[in-house]
CSV table of N, CA, C and O in Angstrom, one decimal:
chain,number,residue,atom,x,y,z
C,318,MET,N,-14.8,-7.1,-17.4
C,318,MET,CA,-13.4,-6.2,-17.6
C,318,MET,C,-12.6,-8.3,-17.0
C,318,MET,O,-12.8,-8.8,-16.2
C,319,SER,N,-11.8,-7.7,-17.6
C,319,SER,CA,-10.8,-8.3,-17.5
C,319,SER,C,-9.6,-8.2,-16.8
C,319,SER,O,-9.4,-7.3,-15.9
C,320,ASP,N,-9.1,-10.2,-16.3
C,320,ASP,CA,-8.7,-9.5,-14.9
C,320,ASP,C,-7.1,-10.2,-15.2
C,320,ASP,O,-6.2,-9.1,-13.9
C,321,GLU,N,-6.5,-9.4,-16.3
C,321,GLU,CA,-5.7,-9.0,-16.4
C,321,GLU,C,-4.7,-8.5,-16.4
C,321,GLU,O,-3.6,-7.7,-15.8
C,322,ARG,N,-5.1,-7.1,-16.3
C,322,ARG,CA,-4.4,-6.3,-16.2
C,322,ARG,C,-3.9,-5.7,-14.1
C,322,ARG,O,-5.1,-5.6,-14.2
C,323,THR,N,-3.2,-5.0,-14.4
C,323,THR,CA,-2.3,-5.7,-12.4
C,323,THR,C,-2.1,-4.2,-12.2
C,323,THR,O,-1.2,-3.6,-13.2
C,324,HIS,N,-2.5,-3.2,-11.2
C,324,HIS,CA,-1.7,-2.2,-11.2
C,324,HIS,C,-0.7,-3.0,-9.7
C,324,HIS,O,-0.1,-2.3,-9.2
C,325,LEU,N,-0.6,-3.3,-8.8
C,325,LEU,CA,0.0,-4.0,-8.7
C,325,LEU,C,1.5,-5.2,-9.1
C,325,LEU,O,1.2,-6.0,-9.8
C,326,SER,N,2.5,-5.6,-7.8
C,326,SER,CA,3.1,-6.6,-8.4
C,326,SER,C,3.7,-7.4,-6.6
C,326,SER,O,4.0,-6.8,-6.3
C,327,VAL,N,2.8,-8.1,-6.7
C,327,VAL,CA,2.9,-8.7,-5.6
C,327,VAL,C,4.2,-10.1,-5.6
C,327,VAL,O,3.7,-11.1,-6.5
C,328,ARG,N,5.8,-10.1,-4.8
C,328,ARG,CA,6.6,-11.1,-4.4
C,328,ARG,C,5.9,-11.6,-2.9
C,328,ARG,O,6.2,-10.9,-2.0
C,329,THR,N,7.2,-13.1,-2.6
C,329,THR,CA,6.5,-13.1,-1.2
C,329,THR,C,8.1,-13.4,-0.6
C,329,THR,O,9.2,-13.5,-1.5
C,330,SER,N,8.1,-12.2,0.6
C,330,SER,CA,9.4,-12.8,0.7
C,330,SER,C,9.7,-11.8,3.0
C,330,SER,O,9.1,-11.7,2.9
C,331,GLY,N,10.9,-13.6,2.5
C,331,GLY,CA,10.6,-14.3,4.2
C,331,GLY,C,9.2,-14.1,4.8
C,331,GLY,O,8.5,-13.8,5.8
C,332,GLY,N,8.0,-14.7,3.9
C,332,GLY,CA,7.1,-14.8,5.4
C,332,GLY,C,5.7,-13.3,5.2
C,332,GLY,O,4.2,-13.2,5.1
C,333,VAL,N,6.5,-13.1,3.8
C,333,VAL,CA,6.0,-11.0,4.4
C,333,VAL,C,5.5,-11.0,2.5
C,333,VAL,O,5.9,-11.1,1.4
C,334,SER,N,4.1,-11.1,2.8
C,334,SER,CA,3.3,-10.2,0.8
C,334,SER,C,3.8,-8.7,0.3
C,334,SER,O,3.5,-8.4,1.3
C,335,VAL,N,5.1,-8.3,-0.3
C,335,VAL,CA,5.5,-7.3,-0.9
C,335,VAL,C,4.5,-7.3,-1.9
C,335,VAL,O,5.3,-7.5,-2.3
C,336,VAL,N,4.6,-5.0,-1.3
C,336,VAL,CA,3.0,-5.4,-3.0
C,336,VAL,C,4.0,-3.8,-4.2
C,336,VAL,O,4.0,-2.8,-2.6
C,337,GLU,N,4.5,-4.3,-4.7
C,337,GLU,CA,5.0,-2.8,-5.3
C,337,GLU,C,3.7,-1.9,-6.0
C,337,GLU,O,2.4,-2.8,-7.2
C,338,PHE,N,3.5,-0.7,-6.5
C,338,PHE,CA,3.2,-0.3,-6.8
C,338,PHE,C,2.7,0.0,-8.8
C,338,PHE,O,3.9,-0.1,-8.8
C,339,ALA,N,2.2,-0.6,-9.5
C,339,ALA,CA,3.1,-0.1,-11.2
C,339,ALA,C,2.6,1.4,-11.4
C,339,ALA,O,3.1,1.6,-12.1
C,340,ASP,N,1.5,2.1,-11.1
C,340,ASP,CA,1.2,2.9,-10.9
C,340,ASP,C,1.7,4.8,-10.8
C,340,ASP,O,1.7,4.5,-9.2
C,341,ARG,N,2.2,5.7,-11.2
C,341,ARG,CA,3.2,6.3,-10.6
C,341,ARG,C,2.6,7.2,-10.2
C,341,ARG,O,2.6,7.7,-8.6
C,342,LYS,N,1.1,7.8,-10.5
C,342,LYS,CA,0.1,8.5,-9.6
C,342,LYS,C,-1.2,7.5,-9.8
C,342,LYS,O,-1.7,6.7,-11.3
C,343,ILE,N,-1.1,7.5,-8.5
C,343,ILE,CA,-2.8,7.1,-7.6
C,343,ILE,C,-3.8,7.6,-7.5
C,343,ILE,O,-3.6,8.3,-6.0
C,344,LEU,N,-4.9,8.5,-8.7
C,344,LEU,CA,-5.3,9.6,-8.3
C,344,LEU,C,-6.5,9.2,-8.4
C,344,LEU,O,-7.9,10.0,-8.2
C,345,ASP,N,-6.5,8.7,-9.5
C,345,ASP,CA,-7.9,8.6,-10.4
C,345,ASP,C,-8.4,7.9,-9.9
C,345,ASP,O,-8.8,6.5,-9.0
C,346,GLU,N,-10.7,7.4,-9.7
C,346,GLU,CA,-10.9,6.8,-8.9
C,346,GLU,C,-11.1,5.2,-9.2
C,346,GLU,O,-11.1,4.2,-8.5
C,347,LEU,N,-11.2,5.4,-10.5
C,347,LEU,CA,-11.7,3.5,-11.1
C,347,LEU,C,-9.7,2.5,-11.0
C,347,LEU,O,-10.6,2.2,-10.3
C,348,SER,N,-8.8,3.3,-10.6
C,348,SER,CA,-7.8,3.2,-11.1
C,348,SER,C,-7.3,2.4,-9.0
C,348,SER,O,-7.6,2.0,-8.6
C,349,ILE,N,-8.2,3.5,-8.7
C,349,ILE,CA,-7.4,3.7,-6.6
C,349,ILE,C,-8.8,2.2,-6.3
C,349,ILE,O,-8.5,1.5,-5.7
C,350,ASN,N,-9.6,2.8,-7.3
C,350,ASN,CA,-11.0,1.1,-6.5
C,350,ASN,C,-10.0,0.2,-7.3
C,350,ASN,O,-10.9,-1.6,-6.9
C,351,GLU,N,-10.0,-0.2,-8.3
C,351,GLU,CA,-8.9,-1.3,-8.7
C,351,GLU,C,-8.4,-1.5,-7.8
C,351,GLU,O,-7.8,-3.2,-7.5
C,352,ILE,N,-6.6,-1.2,-7.4
C,352,ILE,CA,-6.4,-1.6,-6.6
C,352,ILE,C,-6.9,-1.8,-5.3
C,352,ILE,O,-6.6,-3.1,-4.9
C,353,GLY,N,-7.4,-1.3,-4.9
C,353,GLY,CA,-7.8,-0.9,-3.4
C,353,GLY,C,-8.2,-3.4,-3.8
C,353,GLY,O,-8.5,-3.4,-2.6
C,354,GLU,N,-9.5,-3.4,-4.9
C,354,GLU,CA,-10.3,-4.8,-4.9
C,354,GLU,C,-8.9,-5.6,-4.8
C,354,GLU,O,-8.5,-6.6,-4.2
C,355,GLU,N,-8.1,-4.7,-5.3
C,355,GLU,CA,-5.9,-6.4,-6.1
C,355,GLU,C,-5.8,-6.3,-5.0
C,355,GLU,O,-4.8,-7.5,-4.1
C,356,LEU,N,-5.5,-5.0,-3.5
C,356,LEU,CA,-4.8,-5.3,-2.5
C,356,LEU,C,-6.4,-6.3,-2.0
C,356,LEU,O,-5.4,-7.4,-0.6
C,357,SER,N,-7.3,-6.3,-1.5
C,357,SER,CA,-8.1,-7.2,-0.7
C,357,SER,C,-7.8,-8.6,-1.0
C,357,SER,O,-8.1,-9.0,-0.4
C,358,LYS,N,-7.6,-8.3,-2.4
C,358,LYS,CA,-7.2,-10.8,-2.8
C,358,LYS,C,-6.3,-10.9,-2.4
C,358,LYS,O,-5.9,-12.0,-2.2
C,359,VAL,N,-5.4,-9.8,-2.3
C,359,VAL,CA,-4.3,-10.9,-1.0
C,359,VAL,C,-4.4,-10.8,0.4
C,359,VAL,O,-3.7,-11.4,0.4
C,360,VAL,N,-5.1,-9.9,0.3
C,360,VAL,CA,-5.4,-10.3,2.2
C,360,VAL,C,-6.3,-11.6,2.4
C,360,VAL,O,-6.4,-12.6,3.1
C,361,ALA,N,-7.2,-11.3,1.7
C,361,ALA,CA,-8.2,-12.6,1.4
C,361,ALA,C,-7.4,-14.3,0.9
C,361,ALA,O,-7.6,-15.2,1.9
C,362,GLU,N,-6.9,-14.1,0.7
C,362,GLU,CA,-5.9,-15.0,-0.3
C,362,GLU,C,-5.2,-15.6,1.0
C,362,GLU,O,-4.7,-16.5,0.9
C,363,GLY,N,-4.7,-15.2,1.5
C,363,GLY,CA,-4.3,-14.6,3.3
C,363,GLY,C,-3.1,-15.8,2.5
C,363,GLY,O,-2.3,-16.8,3.8
C,364,SER,N,-2.0,-16.3,1.9
C,364,SER,CA,-0.6,-16.5,2.0
C,364,SER,C,0.0,-15.7,2.9
C,364,SER,O,0.1,-17.2,4.0
C,365,SER,N,-0.5,-14.6,3.4
C,365,SER,CA,0.8,-14.6,4.0
C,365,SER,C,-0.2,-13.4,4.9
C,365,SER,O,-1.0,-12.4,4.4
C,366,LYS,N,-0.1,-13.0,6.5
C,366,LYS,CA,-0.9,-11.8,6.9
C,366,LYS,C,-0.1,-11.4,7.1
C,366,LYS,O,-0.8,-10.1,7.8
C,367,LYS,N,1.1,-11.2,6.5
C,367,LYS,CA,2.1,-10.0,7.0
C,367,LYS,C,2.4,-9.2,5.1
C,367,LYS,O,2.4,-10.1,4.3
C,368,LEU,N,2.0,-7.9,5.3
C,368,LEU,CA,1.7,-7.2,4.1
C,368,LEU,C,3.1,-5.9,4.2
C,368,LEU,O,2.4,-4.7,4.8
C,369,LEU,N,3.8,-5.9,3.0
C,369,LEU,CA,4.1,-4.6,3.3
C,369,LEU,C,3.3,-3.2,1.1
C,369,LEU,O,3.4,-4.5,0.4
C,370,LEU,N,3.5,-3.1,1.5
C,370,LEU,CA,3.3,-1.9,0.4
C,370,LEU,C,3.9,-1.4,0.5
C,370,LEU,O,5.3,-0.3,1.0
C,371,SER,N,5.6,-1.3,-0.7
C,371,SER,CA,6.7,-0.4,-1.5
C,371,SER,C,6.0,0.9,-2.3
C,371,SER,O,5.0,0.5,-2.9
C,372,PHE,N,5.8,2.0,-1.5
C,372,PHE,CA,5.7,3.6,-2.5
C,372,PHE,C,7.0,3.6,-3.2
C,372,PHE,O,6.9,5.4,-3.9
C,373,LYS,N,7.9,3.1,-3.6
C,373,LYS,CA,9.0,3.3,-4.0
C,373,LYS,C,8.6,4.5,-5.3
C,373,LYS,O,8.9,4.9,-6.1
C,374,ASN,N,7.7,3.1,-6.6
C,374,ASN,CA,7.1,3.7,-7.8
C,374,ASN,C,6.1,5.2,-7.5
C,374,ASN,O,5.8,5.4,-8.8
C,375,VAL,N,5.7,5.2,-6.6
C,375,VAL,CA,4.5,5.9,-6.8
C,375,VAL,C,5.0,7.7,-6.6
C,375,VAL,O,5.1,8.0,-5.5
C,376,ASP,N,4.3,8.6,-7.4
C,376,ASP,CA,4.6,10.4,-7.2
C,376,ASP,C,3.2,10.3,-6.7
C,376,ASP,O,4.1,11.9,-6.3
C,377,HIS,N,3.2,10.3,-6.9
C,377,HIS,CA,1.3,11.2,-6.4
C,377,HIS,C,0.2,10.1,-6.0
C,377,HIS,O,0.1,9.0,-7.0
C,378,LEU,N,-0.7,10.9,-5.1
C,378,LEU,CA,-1.3,9.6,-4.1
C,378,LEU,C,-2.6,10.8,-4.0
C,378,LEU,O,-2.1,11.8,-3.4
C,379,SER,N,-3.9,10.6,-4.3
C,379,SER,CA,-4.9,11.5,-3.8
C,379,SER,C,-5.9,11.2,-2.1
C,379,SER,O,-5.4,9.5,-2.1
C,380,SER,N,-6.3,12.4,-2.2
C,380,SER,CA,-6.3,10.8,-0.7
C,380,SER,C,-7.9,10.3,-0.3
C,380,SER,O,-7.9,10.5,0.6
C,381,ALA,N,-8.7,9.8,-2.2
C,381,ALA,CA,-9.2,8.6,-2.1
C,381,ALA,C,-8.5,7.9,-2.0
C,381,ALA,O,-8.7,7.1,-1.3
C,382,ALA,N,-7.8,7.6,-2.1
C,382,ALA,CA,-5.9,6.8,-2.5
C,382,ALA,C,-5.6,6.1,-0.7
C,382,ALA,O,-5.5,5.3,-0.1
C,383,LEU,N,-6.1,8.0,0.4
C,383,LEU,CA,-5.4,7.0,1.2
C,383,LEU,C,-6.7,6.5,2.1
C,383,LEU,O,-6.5,6.4,2.8
C,384,GLY,N,-8.5,7.0,1.4
C,384,GLY,CA,-9.5,6.4,2.1
C,384,GLY,C,-9.2,5.0,1.6
C,384,GLY,O,-9.3,4.1,2.5
C,385,MET,N,-8.6,4.3,0.7
C,385,MET,CA,-8.7,3.2,0.1
C,385,MET,C,-7.6,2.6,0.7
C,385,MET,O,-8.2,1.1,1.9
C,386,LEU,N,-6.7,2.7,2.0
C,386,LEU,CA,-5.2,2.5,2.4
C,386,LEU,C,-6.5,2.5,3.8
C,386,LEU,O,-5.3,1.5,4.5
C,387,ILE,N,-6.5,3.0,4.3
C,387,ILE,CA,-7.5,2.6,5.5
C,387,ILE,C,-8.0,1.4,5.9
C,387,ILE,O,-8.5,1.2,6.1
C,388,ARG,N,-9.5,1.7,4.9
C,388,ARG,CA,-10.3,0.9,4.6
C,388,ARG,C,-8.8,-0.9,4.8
C,388,ARG,O,-9.2,-1.7,5.7
C,389,LEU,N,-7.6,-0.9,3.5
C,389,LEU,CA,-6.7,-2.0,3.2
C,389,LEU,C,-6.5,-1.6,5.1
C,389,LEU,O,-6.3,-3.7,5.7
C,390,ASN,N,-5.9,-1.1,5.6
C,390,ASN,CA,-6.0,-1.2,7.3
C,390,ASN,C,-6.8,-2.0,8.0
C,390,ASN,O,-6.5,-3.0,8.7
C,391,LYS,N,-7.9,-1.4,8.3
C,391,LYS,CA,-9.1,-2.3,8.9
C,391,LYS,C,-8.9,-4.2,8.0
C,391,LYS,O,-9.2,-4.6,8.9
C,392,GLN,N,-9.0,-4.2,6.9
C,392,GLN,CA,-9.6,-5.3,6.5
C,392,GLN,C,-8.1,-6.5,6.8
C,392,GLN,O,-8.4,-7.6,7.6
C,393,VAL,N,-7.2,-6.4,7.2
C,393,VAL,CA,-5.3,-6.6,8.2
C,393,VAL,C,-5.5,-6.8,8.8
C,393,VAL,O,-5.9,-8.2,9.8
C,394,ALA,N,-6.2,-6.0,9.8
C,394,ALA,CA,-6.5,-5.7,11.4
C,394,ALA,C,-7.7,-7.3,11.2
C,394,ALA,O,-7.2,-8.0,12.3
C,395,GLU,N,-8.4,-7.3,10.9
C,395,GLU,CA,-9.2,-8.0,11.1
C,395,GLU,C,-8.8,-9.7,10.8
C,395,GLU,O,-9.6,-10.1,11.4
C,396,VAL,N,-8.3,-9.8,10.3
C,396,VAL,CA,-7.7,-11.4,10.4
C,396,VAL,C,-6.4,-11.3,10.5
C,396,VAL,O,-5.4,-12.0,10.7
C,397,SER,N,-6.0,-10.3,12.0
C,397,SER,CA,-5.0,-10.6,12.8
C,397,SER,C,-4.0,-9.9,12.2
C,397,SER,O,-2.0,-11.3,12.3
C,398,GLY,N,-3.6,-9.5,10.9
C,398,GLY,CA,-2.8,-9.3,10.0
C,398,GLY,C,-1.2,-7.6,10.8
C,398,GLY,O,-2.1,-7.9,11.2
C,399,SER,N,-0.3,-8.3,10.3
C,399,SER,CA,0.4,-6.4,10.2
C,399,SER,C,0.6,-5.9,9.3
C,399,SER,O,1.0,-6.7,7.6
C,400,LEU,N,0.5,-4.7,8.7
C,400,LEU,CA,0.3,-3.9,7.8
C,400,LEU,C,1.5,-2.8,7.7
C,400,LEU,O,1.5,-2.0,8.4
C,401,LYS,N,2.3,-2.2,7.0
C,401,LYS,CA,3.9,-1.6,7.2
C,401,LYS,C,4.1,-1.2,5.7
C,401,LYS,O,3.8,-2.0,4.7
C,402,LEU,N,4.5,0.6,5.3
C,402,LEU,CA,4.4,1.4,4.1
C,402,LEU,C,5.9,1.7,4.3
C,402,LEU,O,6.2,1.7,5.2
C,403,ALA,N,6.5,0.6,2.9
C,403,ALA,CA,7.8,1.5,2.7
C,403,ALA,C,8.3,2.7,1.6
C,403,ALA,O,6.7,2.4,0.7
C,404,GLU,N,9.0,3.4,1.6
C,404,GLU,CA,9.7,4.5,0.7
C,404,GLU,C,8.8,5.3,-0.3
C,404,GLU,O,8.4,5.2,-1.2
C,405,ILE,N,8.2,5.8,1.0
C,405,ILE,CA,6.6,6.6,0.6
C,405,ILE,C,7.8,8.1,0.1
C,405,ILE,O,8.9,8.4,1.1
C,406,SER,N,7.6,8.8,-1.3
C,406,SER,CA,8.4,9.9,-1.6
C,406,SER,C,8.0,11.5,0.1
C,406,SER,O,6.8,11.2,0.6
C,407,PRO,N,9.5,12.4,-0.1
C,407,PRO,CA,9.0,12.7,1.3
C,407,PRO,C,6.6,13.7,0.8
C,407,PRO,O,6.9,14.2,2.3
C,408,GLN,N,7.1,13.9,-0.4
C,408,GLN,CA,6.3,15.0,-0.6
C,408,GLN,C,5.0,14.0,-0.7
C,408,GLN,O,4.0,14.5,0.6
C,409,ILE,N,4.7,12.9,-0.2
C,409,ILE,CA,3.6,12.0,-0.2
C,409,ILE,C,3.8,11.5,1.6
C,409,ILE,O,2.6,11.4,2.4
C,410,PHE,N,4.8,11.6,2.1
C,410,PHE,CA,5.2,11.1,3.8
C,410,PHE,C,4.6,12.9,4.0
C,410,PHE,O,4.1,13.3,5.4
C,411,GLU,N,4.3,13.9,3.8
C,411,GLU,CA,3.8,15.1,4.5
C,411,GLU,C,2.4,14.8,4.5
C,411,GLU,O,1.7,15.3,5.0
C,412,VAL,N,1.9,14.7,3.4
C,412,VAL,CA,0.3,14.3,4.0
C,412,VAL,C,-0.1,13.2,4.2
C,412,VAL,O,-0.8,13.4,5.3
C,413,PHE,N,0.7,12.4,5.0
C,413,PHE,CA,0.5,11.2,5.7
C,413,PHE,C,1.3,12.4,7.3
C,413,PHE,O,0.1,12.0,8.7
C,414,LYS,N,2.2,12.7,7.2
C,414,LYS,CA,2.3,13.7,8.4
C,414,LYS,C,0.4,14.6,8.9
C,414,LYS,O,-0.2,14.4,9.7
C,415,ILE,N,0.6,15.4,7.8
C,415,ILE,CA,-1.0,16.5,7.9
C,415,ILE,C,-2.3,16.1,8.0
C,415,ILE,O,-3.0,15.8,9.3
C,416,THR,N,-2.0,15.0,7.7
C,416,THR,CA,-3.2,14.2,8.1
C,416,THR,C,-3.4,13.2,9.4
C,416,THR,O,-4.7,12.6,9.8
C,417,GLY,N,-2.2,12.8,9.8
C,417,GLY,CA,-2.2,12.3,11.6
C,417,GLY,C,-1.9,10.8,10.5
C,417,GLY,O,-1.9,10.0,11.4
C,418,LEU,N,-2.3,10.0,9.5
C,418,LEU,CA,-2.0,8.7,9.1
C,418,LEU,C,-0.4,8.6,9.7
C,418,LEU,O,-0.3,6.9,9.3
C,419,ASN,N,1.0,9.2,9.4
C,419,ASN,CA,1.8,8.5,10.1
C,419,ASN,C,1.7,8.2,10.9
C,419,ASN,O,2.3,7.5,11.9
C,420,LYS,N,0.9,8.1,12.1
C,420,LYS,CA,1.0,7.9,13.5
C,420,LYS,C,-0.4,6.9,13.2
C,420,LYS,O,-0.7,5.9,13.9
C,421,ILE,N,-1.2,6.5,12.4
C,421,ILE,CA,-2.1,5.1,11.7
C,421,ILE,C,-1.3,4.0,11.7
C,421,ILE,O,-0.9,2.9,11.8
C,422,PHE,N,0.3,4.5,10.6
C,422,PHE,CA,0.8,3.5,10.0
C,422,PHE,C,2.2,3.5,9.8
C,422,PHE,O,2.5,4.4,10.4
C,423,GLU,N,2.8,2.1,10.5
C,423,GLU,CA,4.1,2.1,10.2
C,423,GLU,C,4.9,2.1,9.7
C,423,GLU,O,4.6,1.2,8.4
C,424,ILE,N,5.2,3.9,8.8
C,424,ILE,CA,5.6,3.6,7.8
C,424,ILE,C,7.4,3.3,8.0
C,424,ILE,O,7.6,3.9,8.9
C,425,HIS,N,8.8,3.0,7.5
C,425,HIS,CA,9.4,2.7,7.3
C,425,HIS,C,10.5,3.1,6.1
C,425,HIS,O,9.7,3.4,4.7
C,426,PRO,N,11.4,4.2,5.6
C,426,PRO,CA,12.0,4.1,4.9
C,426,PRO,C,12.4,3.4,3.9
C,426,PRO,O,12.3,3.8,2.2
C,427,THR,N,12.4,2.2,4.1
C,427,THR,CA,13.2,1.3,2.7
C,427,THR,C,12.4,-0.8,3.2
C,427,THR,O,12.3,-0.6,4.2
C,428,THR,N,11.8,-0.6,1.8
C,428,THR,CA,11.3,-1.8,2.1
C,428,THR,C,12.0,-3.0,3.5
C,428,THR,O,11.6,-3.8,4.6
C,429,GLU,N,13.8,-2.8,2.9
C,429,GLU,CA,14.4,-3.6,3.6
C,429,GLU,C,14.3,-3.7,5.2
C,429,GLU,O,13.9,-4.7,6.7
C,430,ARG,N,13.8,-2.2,6.3
C,430,ARG,CA,14.3,-2.5,7.1
C,430,ARG,C,12.3,-2.3,8.0
C,430,ARG,O,12.3,-2.4,8.7
C,431,ALA,N,11.8,-2.3,6.4
C,431,ALA,CA,10.6,-2.7,6.8
C,431,ALA,C,10.4,-4.1,7.1
C,431,ALA,O,9.3,-4.8,7.7
C,432,LEU,N,10.8,-5.0,6.3
C,432,LEU,CA,10.5,-6.4,7.0
C,432,LEU,C,11.1,-6.3,7.6
C,432,LEU,O,11.1,-7.9,7.9
C,433,ALA,N,12.8,-5.8,7.5
C,433,ALA,CA,13.3,-6.4,9.5
C,433,ALA,C,12.7,-5.9,10.7
C,433,ALA,O,12.6,-6.9,11.3
C,434,ALA,N,11.0,-5.2,10.0
C,434,ALA,CA,10.2,-4.8,11.4
C,434,ALA,C,9.5,-6.1,11.6
C,434,ALA,O,8.8,-5.9,12.7
C,435,PHE,N,8.7,-6.6,11.0
C,435,PHE,CA,8.0,-7.5,10.8
C,435,PHE,C,8.6,-8.8,12.4
C,435,PHE,O,9.4,-8.4,12.2
């Protein structure tokens, strides 16, 4: 398996690793596992303990993807890091509210506001 294909775009802004998802739909198990591995690498490389996930390109998110985000949150906490989410569409945010994940994750309306909150 090639490591060339990536589901993420990562940049650094003011000491924060800003991650944007390349996929509009994060639904199938293979993609979710690959995204989880890529996010784990970002955390493990540890160039920044501050991680911001931007969902501006994401239209659909499966419950398995939510599980992957919960595991990522735990992994970030283990390195005393900080994780924030931004730009979640209203229909995906509704799922966060229904599952109570909006109380677990710090969610901001824009990337800029999330960056300012670090």
